[in-house]
Tab-separated table of C-alpha atoms in Angstrom:
chain	number	residue	atom	x	y	z
A	35	UNK	CA	47.755	-9.581	26.115
A	36	UNK	CA	47.671	-5.876	25.266
A	37	UNK	CA	45.198	-4.826	22.478
A	38	UNK	CA	44.211	-1.621	20.839
A	39	UNK	CA	41.015	-1.739	18.341
A	40	UNK	CA	40.315	1.567	16.518
A	41	UNK	CA	36.970	2.133	14.880
A	42	UNK	CA	35.103	4.923	13.348
A	43	UNK	CA	36.782	5.813	10.344
A	44	UNK	CA	34.852	6.838	7.101
A	45	UNK	CA	34.591	8.629	3.950
A	46	UNK	CA	33.468	12.152	4.939
A	47	UNK	CA	33.220	15.528	3.165
A	48	UNK	CA	35.347	18.170	3.533
A	49	UNK	CA	34.427	20.429	6.182
A	50	UNK	CA	32.577	17.441	8.046
A	51	UNK	CA	33.177	15.694	11.383
A	52	UNK	CA	34.023	12.024	12.505
A	53	UNK	CA	34.581	10.501	15.791
A	54	UNK	CA	37.293	7.772	16.290
A	55	UNK	CA	37.259	5.413	19.219
A	56	UNK	CA	39.894	3.019	20.644
A	57	UNK	CA	38.817	0.303	22.738
A	58	UNK	CA	42.005	-0.956	24.872
A	59	UNK	CA	42.149	-4.199	26.688
A	60	UNK	CA	45.191	-6.309	28.499
A	61	UNK	CA	46.686	-3.661	30.406
A	62	UNK	CA	45.629	-1.319	33.377
A	63	UNK	CA	44.683	1.609	30.875
A	64	UNK	CA	44.228	4.539	33.333
A	65	UNK	CA	47.792	4.235	34.288
A	66	UNK	CA	48.926	4.906	30.636
A	67	UNK	CA	49.258	8.007	28.400
A	68	UNK	CA	47.605	7.505	25.138
A	69	UNK	CA	48.203	9.046	21.694
A	70	UNK	CA	46.644	9.270	18.062
A	71	UNK	CA	49.127	8.809	15.165
A	72	UNK	CA	48.445	9.099	11.558
A	73	UNK	CA	49.755	8.087	8.044
A	74	UNK	CA	48.673	9.334	4.866
A	75	UNK	CA	48.562	7.054	1.996
A	76	UNK	CA	52.109	6.146	0.833
A	77	UNK	CA	53.769	8.643	3.636
A	78	UNK	CA	55.250	8.291	6.942
A	79	UNK	CA	54.196	8.514	10.433
A	80	UNK	CA	52.733	11.650	12.016
A	81	UNK	CA	51.938	12.249	15.795
A	82	UNK	CA	48.933	14.018	16.094
A	83	UNK	CA	47.741	14.094	19.955
A	84	UNK	CA	48.621	12.720	23.378
A	85	UNK	CA	46.619	12.497	26.572
A	86	UNK	CA	48.037	11.892	29.862
A	87	UNK	CA	46.523	9.098	31.839
A	88	UNK	CA	44.575	11.329	34.060
A	89	UNK	CA	43.161	13.339	31.165
A	90	UNK	CA	45.441	16.247	31.442
A	91	UNK	CA	47.842	17.380	30.070
A	92	UNK	CA	46.822	17.368	26.474
A	93	UNK	CA	48.924	17.984	23.365
A	94	UNK	CA	48.192	18.228	19.726
A	95	UNK	CA	49.954	19.041	16.672
A	96	UNK	CA	49.630	22.507	15.133
A	97	UNK	CA	47.730	21.553	12.015
A	98	UNK	CA	45.148	19.813	14.088
A	99	UNK	CA	44.778	22.265	17.285
A	100	UNK	CA	41.441	23.963	17.385
A	101	UNK	CA	40.129	21.348	15.141
A	102	UNK	CA	40.523	17.821	16.930
A	103	UNK	CA	39.876	17.056	20.448
A	104	UNK	CA	41.205	13.875	22.251
A	105	UNK	CA	39.666	12.604	25.051
A	106	UNK	CA	39.434	9.109	27.216
A	107	UNK	CA	36.776	7.455	29.403
A	108	UNK	CA	39.038	5.421	31.843
A	109	UNK	CA	36.042	3.403	33.091
A	110	UNK	CA	35.304	2.248	29.727
A	111	UNK	CA	39.155	1.768	28.807
A	112	UNK	CA	38.555	3.891	25.693
A	113	UNK	CA	40.517	6.719	23.841
A	114	UNK	CA	38.656	8.955	21.594
A	115	UNK	CA	39.469	11.473	18.750
A	116	UNK	CA	36.784	14.196	17.853
A	117	UNK	CA	37.647	15.309	14.459
A	118	UNK	CA	36.151	18.720	13.257
A	119	UNK	CA	36.471	20.964	10.082
A	120	UNK	CA	38.153	18.054	8.354
A	121	UNK	CA	40.245	18.638	5.199
A	122	UNK	CA	41.592	16.644	2.483
A	123	UNK	CA	45.029	16.503	3.974
A	124	UNK	CA	43.575	14.697	7.370
A	125	UNK	CA	43.070	11.686	4.910
A	126	UNK	CA	44.768	8.887	6.732
A	127	UNK	CA	44.968	5.589	8.533
A	128	UNK	CA	44.580	6.889	12.243
A	129	UNK	CA	46.486	4.627	14.896
A	130	UNK	CA	46.009	4.411	18.540
A	131	UNK	CA	49.171	4.150	20.300
A	132	UNK	CA	50.335	3.583	24.048
A	133	UNK	CA	53.039	5.437	25.281
A	134	UNK	CA	55.604	3.217	27.446
A	135	UNK	CA	55.948	5.968	29.852
A	136	UNK	CA	53.368	8.303	31.573
A	137	UNK	CA	55.616	11.638	32.042
A	138	UNK	CA	57.493	13.454	29.308
A	139	UNK	CA	57.918	12.128	25.462
A	140	UNK	CA	57.857	8.553	25.129
A	141	UNK	CA	58.287	5.833	22.560
A	142	UNK	CA	55.083	3.814	21.786
A	143	UNK	CA	55.019	0.462	22.643
A	144	UNK	CA	51.657	-0.791	21.507
A	145	UNK	CA	49.797	0.260	18.317
A	146	UNK	CA	46.355	-0.945	17.029
A	147	UNK	CA	45.793	-1.722	13.412
A	148	UNK	CA	44.408	1.574	12.410
A	149	UNK	CA	41.092	2.972	10.926
A	150	UNK	CA	40.885	4.678	7.502
A	151	UNK	CA	39.605	8.279	7.336
A	152	UNK	CA	39.154	9.567	3.817
A	153	UNK	CA	38.031	13.337	3.233
A	154	UNK	CA	36.816	13.638	-0.132
A	155	UNK	CA	33.812	15.140	-1.877
B	259	UNK	CA	59.100	21.257	15.849
B	260	UNK	CA	62.222	19.132	15.882
B	261	UNK	CA	62.663	17.968	12.192
B	262	UNK	CA	63.850	14.413	11.731
B	263	UNK	CA	65.763	13.478	8.309
B	264	UNK	CA	66.163	9.615	7.626
B	265	UNK	CA	67.970	8.094	4.931
B	266	UNK	CA	68.134	6.630	2.551
B	267	UNK	CA	64.425	6.607	1.550
B	268	UNK	CA	64.911	3.233	-0.132
B	269	UNK	CA	67.409	0.489	0.382
B	270	UNK	CA	67.786	-2.333	-1.782
B	271	UNK	CA	69.825	-5.387	0.218
B	272	UNK	CA	69.997	-9.316	-0.235
B	273	UNK	CA	69.364	-11.674	2.691
B	274	UNK	CA	72.599	-11.987	4.906
B	275	UNK	CA	73.571	-8.278	4.255
B	276	UNK	CA	74.415	-5.892	7.004
B	277	UNK	CA	72.497	-2.795	6.554
B	278	UNK	CA	72.529	0.855	8.278
B	279	UNK	CA	69.872	3.156	8.477
B	280	UNK	CA	70.470	6.780	9.488
B	281	UNK	CA	68.264	9.282	11.452
B	282	UNK	CA	69.479	13.104	12.081
B	283	UNK	CA	67.583	15.407	14.424
B	284	UNK	CA	67.328	19.365	13.555
B	285	UNK	CA	68.493	19.714	17.452
B	286	UNK	CA	69.925	17.614	20.239
B	287	UNK	CA	67.465	15.166	21.194
B	288	UNK	CA	69.764	13.480	23.684
B	289	UNK	CA	68.913	9.852	23.639
B	290	UNK	CA	65.264	10.233	22.876
B	291	UNK	CA	64.870	8.237	19.840
B	292	UNK	CA	62.834	4.955	18.754
B	293	UNK	CA	62.839	2.713	15.526
B	294	UNK	CA	59.909	1.140	14.489
B	295	UNK	CA	59.429	-1.436	11.728
B	296	UNK	CA	56.265	-1.525	9.704
B	297	UNK	CA	54.884	-4.271	6.964
B	298	UNK	CA	52.286	-3.118	4.453
B	299	UNK	CA	48.888	-2.877	6.028
B	300	UNK	CA	50.090	-3.335	9.601
B	301	UNK	CA	50.687	-1.284	12.517
B	302	UNK	CA	54.296	-0.015	13.312
B	303	UNK	CA	56.023	-2.347	15.723
B	304	UNK	CA	58.699	-1.007	18.488
B	305	UNK	CA	62.365	-2.188	18.033
B	306	UNK	CA	64.497	-0.030	19.848
B	307	UNK	CA	63.919	2.739	22.112
B	308	UNK	CA	66.241	5.465	23.813
B	309	UNK	CA	68.441	5.034	20.860
B	310	UNK	CA	69.964	1.435	21.675
B	311	UNK	CA	67.496	-0.364	23.886
B	312	UNK	CA	66.306	-3.340	22.164
B	313	UNK	CA	62.538	-3.753	22.828
B	314	UNK	CA	61.642	-7.269	24.378
B	315	UNK	CA	61.267	-9.927	21.844
B	316	UNK	CA	63.194	-8.047	19.049
B	317	UNK	CA	65.800	-10.358	17.630
B	318	UNK	CA	69.341	-9.271	18.592
B	319	UNK	CA	70.250	-8.738	14.891
B	320	UNK	CA	68.931	-5.283	15.438
B	321	UNK	CA	70.641	-2.662	17.011
B	322	UNK	CA	70.784	1.132	17.549
B	323	UNK	CA	73.475	3.775	18.483
B	324	UNK	CA	73.943	7.442	18.399
B	325	UNK	CA	73.140	10.131	20.456
B	326	UNK	CA	72.486	14.147	20.045
B	327	UNK	CA	71.657	14.637	16.492
B	328	UNK	CA	72.723	11.339	14.675
B	329	UNK	CA	71.315	8.075	14.982
B	330	UNK	CA	71.627	4.675	13.225
B	331	UNK	CA	69.725	1.304	13.121
B	332	UNK	CA	71.664	-1.465	11.825
B	333	UNK	CA	70.611	-4.995	10.824
B	334	UNK	CA	73.396	-7.297	11.292
B	335	UNK	CA	72.318	-9.879	8.779
B	336	UNK	CA	69.112	-9.538	7.049
B	337	UNK	CA	66.612	-12.017	7.178
B	338	UNK	CA	63.473	-12.274	4.705
B	339	UNK	CA	61.212	-11.232	7.459
B	340	UNK	CA	63.238	-7.995	7.696
B	341	UNK	CA	62.051	-6.188	4.425
B	342	UNK	CA	59.707	-3.599	5.578
B	343	UNK	CA	59.649	0.034	6.043
B	344	UNK	CA	61.515	1.849	8.987
B	345	UNK	CA	60.683	4.815	10.858
B	346	UNK	CA	62.678	6.638	13.415
B	347	UNK	CA	60.771	8.745	15.930
B	348	UNK	CA	62.166	11.662	18.601
B	349	UNK	CA	60.452	12.250	21.664
B	350	UNK	CA	62.522	14.801	23.402
B	351	UNK	CA	59.368	16.638	23.946
B	352	UNK	CA	55.837	15.982	24.201
B	353	UNK	CA	55.681	17.081	20.523
B	354	UNK	CA	56.921	13.784	19.067
B	355	UNK	CA	57.874	13.696	15.275
B	356	UNK	CA	58.796	10.918	12.955
B	357	UNK	CA	61.265	10.512	10.008
B	358	UNK	CA	60.176	10.307	6.665
B	359	UNK	CA	60.760	6.509	6.564
B	360	UNK	CA	62.963	4.002	4.969
B	361	UNK	CA	61.629	1.178	2.698
B	362	UNK	CA	63.970	-1.912	2.960
B	363	UNK	CA	63.404	-3.978	-0.463
B	364	UNK	CA	64.712	-7.091	-1.363
B	365	UNK	CA	67.646	-6.712	-4.234
């Protein structure tokens, strides 16, 4: 059974940093592109970043490029999101999601349950 | 970025009704569109991919259609379990975008 379990969400002050993790199981992790998607309270879904199965290429939404860094450790079946210079507008539930395909754009066929990041003083 | 406009924002319906949700893209995305269902406090669940392909395990009362810039999700006969939020997603490029979501509520 495919499982994605996020962790690392917390309350952090504006300008602070946080590292999210996603532990994957039930599939061959190093053959799938992975994504982070977020959802602000009461809002729609917003794609944040994408990393190919091999670690490159990597893509970011404009509003997080230069502040967030996505990475993966295929030996540990884990996906990460290092978030720096956090802003109030980054407040959201962050989901780890698997792309069904490994090239080009793709639908997301499995999602974790999310981890809440709150940016507030 | 490709903008996705989803309508309506809220839809009130009854069990047994046929409902349709629309998603419009700001430019052609061919058939690179997915639909998701999301219940409160839960992760989204993939229903439809490539505009009209039903994800494994999803009931056949769900269907998708469209191509280019206009797409629809139809639920042929609403069941109690279907009252939830629905989101469309374009993935014509690596920079995926979602619609604002539609909340389907009980009339």
